[in-house]
mmCIF file of C-alpha atoms and ligand atoms in Angstrom:
data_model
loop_
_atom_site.group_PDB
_atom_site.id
_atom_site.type_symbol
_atom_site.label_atom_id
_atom_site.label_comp_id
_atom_site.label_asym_id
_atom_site.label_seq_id
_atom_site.Cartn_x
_atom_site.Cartn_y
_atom_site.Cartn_z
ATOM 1 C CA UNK A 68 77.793 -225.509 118.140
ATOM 2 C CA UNK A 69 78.954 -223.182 115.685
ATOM 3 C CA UNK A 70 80.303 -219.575 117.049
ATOM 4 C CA UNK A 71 78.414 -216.758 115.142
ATOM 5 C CA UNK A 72 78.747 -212.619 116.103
ATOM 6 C CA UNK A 73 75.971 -211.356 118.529
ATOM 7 C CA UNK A 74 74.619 -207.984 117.273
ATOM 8 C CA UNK A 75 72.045 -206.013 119.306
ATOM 9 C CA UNK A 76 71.194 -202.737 117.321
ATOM 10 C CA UNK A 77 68.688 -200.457 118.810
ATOM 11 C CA UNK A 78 66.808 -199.033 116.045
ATOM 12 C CA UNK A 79 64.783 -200.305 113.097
ATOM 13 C CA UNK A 80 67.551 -198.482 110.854
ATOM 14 C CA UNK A 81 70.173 -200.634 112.272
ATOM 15 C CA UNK A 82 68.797 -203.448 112.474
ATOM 16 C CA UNK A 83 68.248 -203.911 108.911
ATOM 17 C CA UNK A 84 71.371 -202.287 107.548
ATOM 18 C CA UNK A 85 73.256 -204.988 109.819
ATOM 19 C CA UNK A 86 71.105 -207.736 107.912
ATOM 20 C CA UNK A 87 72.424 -206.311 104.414
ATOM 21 C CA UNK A 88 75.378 -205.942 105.481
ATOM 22 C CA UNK A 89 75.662 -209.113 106.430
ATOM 23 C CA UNK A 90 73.527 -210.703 103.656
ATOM 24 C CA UNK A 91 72.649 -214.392 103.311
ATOM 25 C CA UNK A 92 75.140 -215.016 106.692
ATOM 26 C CA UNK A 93 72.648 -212.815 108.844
ATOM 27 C CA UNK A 94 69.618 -214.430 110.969
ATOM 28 C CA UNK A 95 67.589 -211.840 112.823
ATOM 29 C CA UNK A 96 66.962 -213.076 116.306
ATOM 30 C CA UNK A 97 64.450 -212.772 118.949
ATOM 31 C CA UNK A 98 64.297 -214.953 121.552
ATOM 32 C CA UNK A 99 66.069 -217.638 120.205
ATOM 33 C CA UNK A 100 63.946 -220.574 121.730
ATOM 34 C CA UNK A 101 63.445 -221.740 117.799
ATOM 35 C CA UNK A 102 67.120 -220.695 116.211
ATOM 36 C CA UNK A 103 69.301 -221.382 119.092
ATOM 37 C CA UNK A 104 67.426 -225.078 118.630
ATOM 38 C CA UNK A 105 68.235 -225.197 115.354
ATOM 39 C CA UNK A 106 71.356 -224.085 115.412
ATOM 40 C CA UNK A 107 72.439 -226.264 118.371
ATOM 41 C CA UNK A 108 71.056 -229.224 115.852
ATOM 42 C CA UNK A 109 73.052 -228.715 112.595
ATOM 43 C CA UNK A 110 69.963 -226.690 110.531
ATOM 44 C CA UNK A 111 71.169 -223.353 110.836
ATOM 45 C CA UNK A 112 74.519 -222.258 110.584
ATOM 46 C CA UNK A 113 74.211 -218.180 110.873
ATOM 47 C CA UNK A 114 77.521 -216.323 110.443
ATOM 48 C CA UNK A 115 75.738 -213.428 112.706
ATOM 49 C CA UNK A 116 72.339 -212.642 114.670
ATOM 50 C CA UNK A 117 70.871 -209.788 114.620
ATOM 51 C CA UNK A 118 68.548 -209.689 117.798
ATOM 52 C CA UNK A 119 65.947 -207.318 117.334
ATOM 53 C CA UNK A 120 64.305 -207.045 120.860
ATOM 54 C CA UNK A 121 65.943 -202.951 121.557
ATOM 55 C CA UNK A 122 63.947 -201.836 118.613
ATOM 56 C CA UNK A 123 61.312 -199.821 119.871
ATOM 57 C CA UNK A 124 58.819 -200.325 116.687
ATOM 58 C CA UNK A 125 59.098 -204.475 117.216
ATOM 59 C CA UNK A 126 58.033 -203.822 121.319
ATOM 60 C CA UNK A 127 54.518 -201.806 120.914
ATOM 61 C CA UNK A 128 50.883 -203.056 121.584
ATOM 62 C CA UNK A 129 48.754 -200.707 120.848
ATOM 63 C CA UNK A 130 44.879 -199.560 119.341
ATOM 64 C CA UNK A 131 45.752 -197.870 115.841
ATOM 65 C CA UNK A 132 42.990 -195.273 115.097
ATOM 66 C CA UNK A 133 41.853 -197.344 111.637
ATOM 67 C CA UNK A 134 40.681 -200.085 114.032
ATOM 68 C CA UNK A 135 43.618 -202.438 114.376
ATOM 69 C CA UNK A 136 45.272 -204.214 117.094
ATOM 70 C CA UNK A 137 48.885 -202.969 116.518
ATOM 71 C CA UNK A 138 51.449 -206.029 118.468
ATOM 72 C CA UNK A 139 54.946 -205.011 117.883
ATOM 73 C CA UNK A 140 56.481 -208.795 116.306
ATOM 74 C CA UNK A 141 59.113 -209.133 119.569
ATOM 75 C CA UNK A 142 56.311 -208.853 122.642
ATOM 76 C CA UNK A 143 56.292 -212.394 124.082
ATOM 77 C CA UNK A 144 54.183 -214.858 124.941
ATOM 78 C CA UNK A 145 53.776 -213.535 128.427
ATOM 79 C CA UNK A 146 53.828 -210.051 127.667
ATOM 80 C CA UNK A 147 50.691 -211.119 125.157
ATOM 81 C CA UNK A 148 49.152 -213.207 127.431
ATOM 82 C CA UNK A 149 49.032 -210.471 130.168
ATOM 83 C CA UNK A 150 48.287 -207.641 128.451
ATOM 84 C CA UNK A 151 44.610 -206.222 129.184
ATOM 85 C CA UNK A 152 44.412 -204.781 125.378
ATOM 86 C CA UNK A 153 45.350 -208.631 123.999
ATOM 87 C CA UNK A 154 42.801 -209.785 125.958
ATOM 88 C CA UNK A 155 40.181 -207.511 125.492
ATOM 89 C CA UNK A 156 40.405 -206.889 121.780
ATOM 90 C CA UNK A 157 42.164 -210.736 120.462
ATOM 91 C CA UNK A 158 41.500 -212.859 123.322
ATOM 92 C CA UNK A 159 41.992 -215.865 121.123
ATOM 93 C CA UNK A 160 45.998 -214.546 120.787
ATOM 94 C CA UNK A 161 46.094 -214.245 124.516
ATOM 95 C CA UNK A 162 44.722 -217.891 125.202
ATOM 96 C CA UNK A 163 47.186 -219.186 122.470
ATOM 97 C CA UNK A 164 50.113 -217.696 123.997
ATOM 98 C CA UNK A 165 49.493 -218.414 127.367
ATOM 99 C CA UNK A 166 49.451 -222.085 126.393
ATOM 100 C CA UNK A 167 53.010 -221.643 124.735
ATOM 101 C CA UNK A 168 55.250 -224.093 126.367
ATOM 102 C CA UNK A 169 56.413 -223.280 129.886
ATOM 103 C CA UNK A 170 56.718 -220.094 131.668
ATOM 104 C CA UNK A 171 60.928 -219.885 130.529
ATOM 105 C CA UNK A 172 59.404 -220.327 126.755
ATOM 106 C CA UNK A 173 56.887 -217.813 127.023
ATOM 107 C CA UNK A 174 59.055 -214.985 129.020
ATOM 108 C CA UNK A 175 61.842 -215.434 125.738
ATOM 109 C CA UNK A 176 59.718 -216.645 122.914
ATOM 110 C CA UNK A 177 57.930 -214.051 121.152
ATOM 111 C CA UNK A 178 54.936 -214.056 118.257
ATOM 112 C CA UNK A 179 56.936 -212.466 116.062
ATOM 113 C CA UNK A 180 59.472 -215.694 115.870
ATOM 114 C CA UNK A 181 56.609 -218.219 116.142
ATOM 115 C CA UNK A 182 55.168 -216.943 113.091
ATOM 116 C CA UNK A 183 58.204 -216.709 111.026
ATOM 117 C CA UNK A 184 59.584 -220.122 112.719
ATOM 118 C CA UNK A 185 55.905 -220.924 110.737
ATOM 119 C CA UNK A 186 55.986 -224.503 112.312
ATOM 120 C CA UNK A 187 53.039 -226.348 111.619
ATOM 121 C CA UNK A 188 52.115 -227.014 115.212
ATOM 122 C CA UNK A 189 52.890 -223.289 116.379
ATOM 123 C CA UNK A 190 50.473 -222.173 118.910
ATOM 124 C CA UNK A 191 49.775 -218.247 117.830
ATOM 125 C CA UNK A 192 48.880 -219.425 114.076
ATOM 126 C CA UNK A 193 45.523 -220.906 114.098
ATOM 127 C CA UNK A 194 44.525 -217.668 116.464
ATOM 128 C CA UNK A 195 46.140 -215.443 113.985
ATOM 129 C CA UNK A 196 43.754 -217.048 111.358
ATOM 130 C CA UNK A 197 41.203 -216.461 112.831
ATOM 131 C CA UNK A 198 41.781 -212.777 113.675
ATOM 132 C CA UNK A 199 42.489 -212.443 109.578
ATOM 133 C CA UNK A 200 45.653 -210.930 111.053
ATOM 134 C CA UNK A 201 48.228 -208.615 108.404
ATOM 135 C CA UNK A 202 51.885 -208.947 108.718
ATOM 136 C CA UNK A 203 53.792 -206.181 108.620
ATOM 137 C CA UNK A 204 57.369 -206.581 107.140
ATOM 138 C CA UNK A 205 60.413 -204.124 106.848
ATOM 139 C CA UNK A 206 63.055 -204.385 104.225
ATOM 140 C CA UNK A 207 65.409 -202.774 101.835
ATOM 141 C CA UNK A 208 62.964 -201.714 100.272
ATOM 142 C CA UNK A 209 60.507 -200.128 102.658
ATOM 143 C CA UNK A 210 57.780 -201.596 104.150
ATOM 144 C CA UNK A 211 54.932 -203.977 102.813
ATOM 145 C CA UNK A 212 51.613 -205.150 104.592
ATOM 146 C CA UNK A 213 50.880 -209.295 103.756
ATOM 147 C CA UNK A 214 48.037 -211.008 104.456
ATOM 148 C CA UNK A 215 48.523 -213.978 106.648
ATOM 149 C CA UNK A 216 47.273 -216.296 103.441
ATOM 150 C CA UNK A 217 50.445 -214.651 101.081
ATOM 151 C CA UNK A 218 52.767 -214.627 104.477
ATOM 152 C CA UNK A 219 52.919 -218.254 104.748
ATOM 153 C CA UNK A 220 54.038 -220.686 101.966
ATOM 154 C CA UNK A 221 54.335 -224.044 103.803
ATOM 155 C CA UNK A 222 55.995 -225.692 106.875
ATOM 156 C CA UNK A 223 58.747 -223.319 108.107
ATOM 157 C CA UNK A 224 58.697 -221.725 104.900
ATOM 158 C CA UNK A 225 57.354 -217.636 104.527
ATOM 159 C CA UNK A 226 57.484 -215.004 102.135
ATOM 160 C CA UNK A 227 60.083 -212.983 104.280
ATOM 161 C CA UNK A 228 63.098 -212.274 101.642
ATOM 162 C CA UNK A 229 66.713 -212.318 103.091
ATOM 163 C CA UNK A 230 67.238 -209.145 104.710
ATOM 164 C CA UNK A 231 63.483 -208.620 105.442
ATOM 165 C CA UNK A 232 61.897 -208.273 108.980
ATOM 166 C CA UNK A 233 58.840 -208.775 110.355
ATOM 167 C CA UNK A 234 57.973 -205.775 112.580
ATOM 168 C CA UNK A 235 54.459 -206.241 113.404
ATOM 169 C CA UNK A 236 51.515 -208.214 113.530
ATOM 170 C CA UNK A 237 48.233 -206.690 112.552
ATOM 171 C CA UNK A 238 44.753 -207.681 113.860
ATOM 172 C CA UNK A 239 41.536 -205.763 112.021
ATOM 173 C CA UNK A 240 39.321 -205.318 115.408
ATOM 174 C CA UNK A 241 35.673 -206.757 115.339
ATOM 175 C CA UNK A 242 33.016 -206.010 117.790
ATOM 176 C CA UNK A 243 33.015 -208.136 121.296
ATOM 177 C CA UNK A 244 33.036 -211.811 120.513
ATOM 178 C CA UNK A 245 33.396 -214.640 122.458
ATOM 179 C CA UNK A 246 36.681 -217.106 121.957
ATOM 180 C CA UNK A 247 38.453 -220.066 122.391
ATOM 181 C CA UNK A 248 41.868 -221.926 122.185
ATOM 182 C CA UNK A 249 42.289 -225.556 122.889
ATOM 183 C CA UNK A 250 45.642 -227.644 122.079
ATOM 184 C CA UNK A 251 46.099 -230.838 122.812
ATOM 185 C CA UNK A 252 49.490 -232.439 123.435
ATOM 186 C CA UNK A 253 51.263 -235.427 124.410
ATOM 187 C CA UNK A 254 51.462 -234.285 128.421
ATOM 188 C CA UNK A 255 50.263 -231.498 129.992
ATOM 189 C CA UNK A 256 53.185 -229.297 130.570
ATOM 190 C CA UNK A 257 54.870 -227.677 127.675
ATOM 191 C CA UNK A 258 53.789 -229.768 125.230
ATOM 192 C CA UNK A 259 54.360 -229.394 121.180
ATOM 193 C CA UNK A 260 50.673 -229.568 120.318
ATOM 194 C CA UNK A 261 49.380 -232.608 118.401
ATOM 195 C CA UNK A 262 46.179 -230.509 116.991
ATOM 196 C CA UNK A 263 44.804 -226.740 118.280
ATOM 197 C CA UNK A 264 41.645 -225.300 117.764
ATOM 198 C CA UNK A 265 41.407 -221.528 117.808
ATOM 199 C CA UNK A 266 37.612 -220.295 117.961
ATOM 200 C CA UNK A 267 35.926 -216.823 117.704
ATOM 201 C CA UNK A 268 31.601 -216.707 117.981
ATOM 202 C CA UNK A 269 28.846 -213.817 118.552
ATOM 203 C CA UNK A 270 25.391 -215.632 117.734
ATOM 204 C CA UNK A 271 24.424 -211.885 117.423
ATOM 205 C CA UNK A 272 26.304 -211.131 114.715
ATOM 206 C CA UNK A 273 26.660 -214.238 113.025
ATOM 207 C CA UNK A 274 30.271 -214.226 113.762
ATOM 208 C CA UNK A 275 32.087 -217.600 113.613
ATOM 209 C CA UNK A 276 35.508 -218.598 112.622
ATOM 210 C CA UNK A 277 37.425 -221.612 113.673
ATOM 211 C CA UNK A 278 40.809 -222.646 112.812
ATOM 212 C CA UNK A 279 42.927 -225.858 113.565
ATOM 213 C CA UNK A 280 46.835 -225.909 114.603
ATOM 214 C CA UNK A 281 49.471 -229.207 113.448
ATOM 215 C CA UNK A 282 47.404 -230.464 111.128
ATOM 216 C CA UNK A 283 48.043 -228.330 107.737
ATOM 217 C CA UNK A 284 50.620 -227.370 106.118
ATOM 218 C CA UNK A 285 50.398 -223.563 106.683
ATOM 219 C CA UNK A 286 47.431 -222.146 109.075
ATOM 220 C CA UNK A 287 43.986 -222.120 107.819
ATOM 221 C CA UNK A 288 40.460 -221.373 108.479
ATOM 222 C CA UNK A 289 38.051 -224.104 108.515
ATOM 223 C CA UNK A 290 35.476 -222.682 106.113
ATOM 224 C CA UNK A 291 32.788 -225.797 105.962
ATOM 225 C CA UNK A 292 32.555 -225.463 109.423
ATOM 226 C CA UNK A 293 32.316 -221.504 109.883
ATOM 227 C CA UNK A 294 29.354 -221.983 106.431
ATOM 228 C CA UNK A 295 27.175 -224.598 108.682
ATOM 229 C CA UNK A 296 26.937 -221.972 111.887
ATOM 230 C CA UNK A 297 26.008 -219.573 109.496
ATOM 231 C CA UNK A 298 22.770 -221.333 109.899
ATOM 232 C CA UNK A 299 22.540 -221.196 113.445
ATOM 233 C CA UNK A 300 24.743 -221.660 116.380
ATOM 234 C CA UNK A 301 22.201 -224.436 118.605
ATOM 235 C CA UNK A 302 23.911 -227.727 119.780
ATOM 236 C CA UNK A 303 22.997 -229.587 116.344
ATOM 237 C CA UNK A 304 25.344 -227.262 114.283
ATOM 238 C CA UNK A 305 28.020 -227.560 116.372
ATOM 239 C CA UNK A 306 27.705 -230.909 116.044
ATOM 240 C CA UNK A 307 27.610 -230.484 112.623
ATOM 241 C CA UNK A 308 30.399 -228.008 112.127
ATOM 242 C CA UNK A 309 32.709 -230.347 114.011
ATOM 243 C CA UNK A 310 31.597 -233.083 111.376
ATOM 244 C CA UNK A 311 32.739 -230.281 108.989
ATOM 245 C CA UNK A 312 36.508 -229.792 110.550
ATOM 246 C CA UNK A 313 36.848 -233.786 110.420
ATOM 247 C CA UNK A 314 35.838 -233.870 106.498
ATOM 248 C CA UNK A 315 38.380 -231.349 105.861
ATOM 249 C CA UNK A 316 40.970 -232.849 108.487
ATOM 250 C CA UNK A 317 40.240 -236.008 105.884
ATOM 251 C CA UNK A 318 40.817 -234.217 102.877
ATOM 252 C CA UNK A 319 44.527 -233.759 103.675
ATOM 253 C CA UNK A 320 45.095 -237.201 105.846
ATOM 254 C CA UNK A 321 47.250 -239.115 102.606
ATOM 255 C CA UNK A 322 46.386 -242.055 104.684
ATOM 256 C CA UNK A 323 49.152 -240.618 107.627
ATOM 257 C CA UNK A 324 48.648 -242.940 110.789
ATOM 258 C CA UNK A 325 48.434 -239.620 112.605
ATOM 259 C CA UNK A 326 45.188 -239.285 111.220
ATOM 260 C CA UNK A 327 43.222 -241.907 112.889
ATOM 261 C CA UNK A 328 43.561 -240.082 116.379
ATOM 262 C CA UNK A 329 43.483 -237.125 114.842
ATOM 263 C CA UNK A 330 40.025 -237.121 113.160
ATOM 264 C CA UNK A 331 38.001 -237.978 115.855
ATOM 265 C CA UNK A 332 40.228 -235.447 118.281
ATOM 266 C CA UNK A 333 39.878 -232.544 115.843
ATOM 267 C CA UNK A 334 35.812 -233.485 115.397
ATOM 268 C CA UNK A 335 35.398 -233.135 119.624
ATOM 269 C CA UNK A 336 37.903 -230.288 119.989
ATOM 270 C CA UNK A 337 35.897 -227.526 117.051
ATOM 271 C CA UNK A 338 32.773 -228.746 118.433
ATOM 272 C CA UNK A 339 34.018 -228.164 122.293
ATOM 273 C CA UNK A 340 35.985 -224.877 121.232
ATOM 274 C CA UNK A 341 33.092 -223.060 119.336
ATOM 275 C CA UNK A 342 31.140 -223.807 122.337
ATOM 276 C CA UNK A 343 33.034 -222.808 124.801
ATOM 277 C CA UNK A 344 33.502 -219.661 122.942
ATOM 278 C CA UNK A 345 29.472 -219.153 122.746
ATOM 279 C CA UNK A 346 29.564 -219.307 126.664
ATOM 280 C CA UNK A 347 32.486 -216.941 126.907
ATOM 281 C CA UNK A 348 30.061 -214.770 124.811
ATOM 282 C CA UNK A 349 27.034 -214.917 127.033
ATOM 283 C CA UNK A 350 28.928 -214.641 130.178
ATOM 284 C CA UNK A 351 30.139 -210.927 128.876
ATOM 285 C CA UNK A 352 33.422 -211.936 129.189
ATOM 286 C CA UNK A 353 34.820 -211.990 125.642
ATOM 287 C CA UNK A 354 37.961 -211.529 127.264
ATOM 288 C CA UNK A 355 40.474 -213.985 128.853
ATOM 289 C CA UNK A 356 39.779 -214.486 132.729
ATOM 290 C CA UNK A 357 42.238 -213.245 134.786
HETATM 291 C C1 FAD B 9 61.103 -226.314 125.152
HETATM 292 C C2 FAD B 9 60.335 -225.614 124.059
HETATM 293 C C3 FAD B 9 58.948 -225.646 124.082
HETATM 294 C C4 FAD B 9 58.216 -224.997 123.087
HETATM 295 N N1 FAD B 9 56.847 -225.054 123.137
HETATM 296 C C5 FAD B 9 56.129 -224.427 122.175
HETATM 297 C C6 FAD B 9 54.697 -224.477 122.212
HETATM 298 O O1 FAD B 9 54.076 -225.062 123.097
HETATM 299 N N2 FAD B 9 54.021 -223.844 121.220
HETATM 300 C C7 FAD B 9 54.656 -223.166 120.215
HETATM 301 O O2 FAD B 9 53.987 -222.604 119.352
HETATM 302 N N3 FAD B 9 56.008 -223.117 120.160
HETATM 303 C C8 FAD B 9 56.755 -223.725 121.109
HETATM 304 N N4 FAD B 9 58.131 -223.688 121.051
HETATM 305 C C9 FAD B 9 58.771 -223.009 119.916
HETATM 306 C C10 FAD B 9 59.224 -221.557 120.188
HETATM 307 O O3 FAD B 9 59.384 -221.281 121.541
HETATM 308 C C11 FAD B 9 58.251 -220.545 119.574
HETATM 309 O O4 FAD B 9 58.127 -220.799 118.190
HETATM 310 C C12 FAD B 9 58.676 -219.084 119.803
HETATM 311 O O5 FAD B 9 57.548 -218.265 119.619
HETATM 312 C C13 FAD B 9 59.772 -218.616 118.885
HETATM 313 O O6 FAD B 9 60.043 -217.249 119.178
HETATM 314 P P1 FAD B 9 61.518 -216.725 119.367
HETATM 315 O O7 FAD B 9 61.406 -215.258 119.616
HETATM 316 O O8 FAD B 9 62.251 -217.514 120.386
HETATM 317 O O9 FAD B 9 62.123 -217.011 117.921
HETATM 318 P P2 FAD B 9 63.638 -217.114 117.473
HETATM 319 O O10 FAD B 9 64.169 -218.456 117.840
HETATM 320 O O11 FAD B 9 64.401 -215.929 117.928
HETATM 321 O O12 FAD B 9 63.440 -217.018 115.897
HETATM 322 C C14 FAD B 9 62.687 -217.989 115.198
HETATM 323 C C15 FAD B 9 62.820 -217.720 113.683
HETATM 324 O O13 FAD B 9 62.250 -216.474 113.362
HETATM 325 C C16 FAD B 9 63.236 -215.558 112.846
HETATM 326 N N5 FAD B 9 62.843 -214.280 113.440
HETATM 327 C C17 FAD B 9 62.628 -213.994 114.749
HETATM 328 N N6 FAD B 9 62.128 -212.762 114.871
HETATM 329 C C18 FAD B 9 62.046 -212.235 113.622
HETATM 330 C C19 FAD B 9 61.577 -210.989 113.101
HETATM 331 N N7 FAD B 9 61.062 -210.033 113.886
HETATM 332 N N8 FAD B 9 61.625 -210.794 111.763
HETATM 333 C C20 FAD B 9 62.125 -211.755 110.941
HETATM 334 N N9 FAD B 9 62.559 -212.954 111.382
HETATM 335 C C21 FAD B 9 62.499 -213.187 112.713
HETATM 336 C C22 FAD B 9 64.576 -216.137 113.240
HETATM 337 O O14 FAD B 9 65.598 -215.809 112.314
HETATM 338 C C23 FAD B 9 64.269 -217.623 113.218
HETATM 339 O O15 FAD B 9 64.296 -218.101 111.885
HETATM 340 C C24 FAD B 9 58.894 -224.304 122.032
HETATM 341 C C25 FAD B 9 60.295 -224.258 122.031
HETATM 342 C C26 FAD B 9 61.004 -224.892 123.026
HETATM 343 C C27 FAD B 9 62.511 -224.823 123.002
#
């Protein structure tokens, strides 16, 4: 492994005046469960890291008064699996990080480094869709707000500049839905997942969005699917809608021997997902159960 400098600055201020100063040699750091990896494998090669988990901004959760859920980019897996405003206002995020890994990957990994890791089989990103979450990013420059379709460009690829850090995730707040996360991996313990389904649904408001994980370049919403339970949310359309996720699973398949597990999984996971997140609904318990 390659020796690099360890830098731990405790304010926002620092911590990006350490990444100019130390320019295209600099890697922020957060809980190094991706980069230490990658590293340790020969694809990165940082001269320093610049761990951002002292800065106060990167370590908030909190309700912003223009109705956002405000998650500081460094809070963990566990910390946003346990925390009672995660799970009452994005219980999708909190079901996608609890089923991060292990219980060592989820007490060091943190959202903020799963997103800009931007994987294509990262757990958080298919929730994150489906929350229409903003990312806010810090920089030379000042600060800029990206929507999650500009933030990602492609596996492991964002639109963070050198220098740049993501300081916070972003999640517009809707009314009490019910939700779902599903991921299926190759064992049960902390498994890379194969495909993920992140659902959201209130039949009373029409609400329905569904996303799938590892199985697009970059995350996205399925939008056939979401446009069928706009005509109902009975048994036949979600049926229908997981017909819906398989067409578009399909539509990116280039013939990948993946695929033939994959479209039959993906059909049986939306269709399970959006209904499990119906009966979260009518139980009154939009939120993750403790
Ligand atoms: C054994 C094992 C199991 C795993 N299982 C899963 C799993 O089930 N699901 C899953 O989704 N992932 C899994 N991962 C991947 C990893 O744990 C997650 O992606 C984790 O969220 C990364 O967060 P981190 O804080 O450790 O990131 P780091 O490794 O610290 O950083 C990752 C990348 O993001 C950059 N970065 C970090 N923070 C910032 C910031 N605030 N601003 C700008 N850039 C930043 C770093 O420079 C680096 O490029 C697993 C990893 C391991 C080793």
């Amino acid at each position: 492994m390659t020796g690099f400098r360890y830098l731990r600055p405790a304010s926002l201020g620092q911590a990006l005046a350490a990444l100019q100063r130390e320019g295209e040699g600099g890697r922020p750091v957060a809980g190094g469960t991706d980069l230490l990896v990658a590293v340790r494998h020969g694809k990165a090669a940082p001269r320093a890291v610049v761990d951002v988990t002292r800065v106060p901004e990167l370590r908030e959760v909190r309700e912003e008064e223009d109705g956002t859920l405000l998650l500081g980019a460094a809070i963990t897996h566990a910390e946003a699996a346990e925390s009672p405003l995660v799970r009452r206002l994005a219980p999708v995020l909190a079901q996608a990080c609890a089923a991060v890994g292990s219980v060592q990957v989820r007490n060091l990994g943190t959202v903020g480094g799963n997103a800009v890791n931007a994987s294509v089989a990262a757990d958080t990103l298919p929730a994150l869709a489906v929350l229409r979450a903003r990312f806010q990013v810090a920089g030379p420059g000042g600060e800029r707000r990206v929507p999650l379709e500009d933030f990602f460009r492609g596996p492991g690829a964002t639109c963070l500049a050198s220098g740049e850090l993501l300081t916070a995730i972003r999640i517009p707040l809707e009314p009490p839905h019910g939700a779902a996360f599903l991921k299926v991996g190759r064992r049960r313990a902390a498994a890379i997942s194969r495909l993920s389904v992140a659902a959201m649904a209130n039949p009373e408001t029409g609400l329905a969005r569904v996303a799938l994980g590892a199985v697009f370049p970059r995350p996205q919403r399925l939008t056939g699917a979401e446009e069928v339970l706009h005509r109902g949310f009975s048994e036949p359309f979600l049926e229908e809608a997981g017909r819906a996720a398989e067409a578009a699973v399909r539509g990116v398949s280039g013939g990948r021997p993946s695929m033939a597990y994959k479209l039959p999984v993906a059909r049986r996971c939306v269709t399970r997902a959006l209904r499990q997140a119906l009966e979260a609904f009518a139980a009154g318990r939009g939120e993750v159960p403790a």
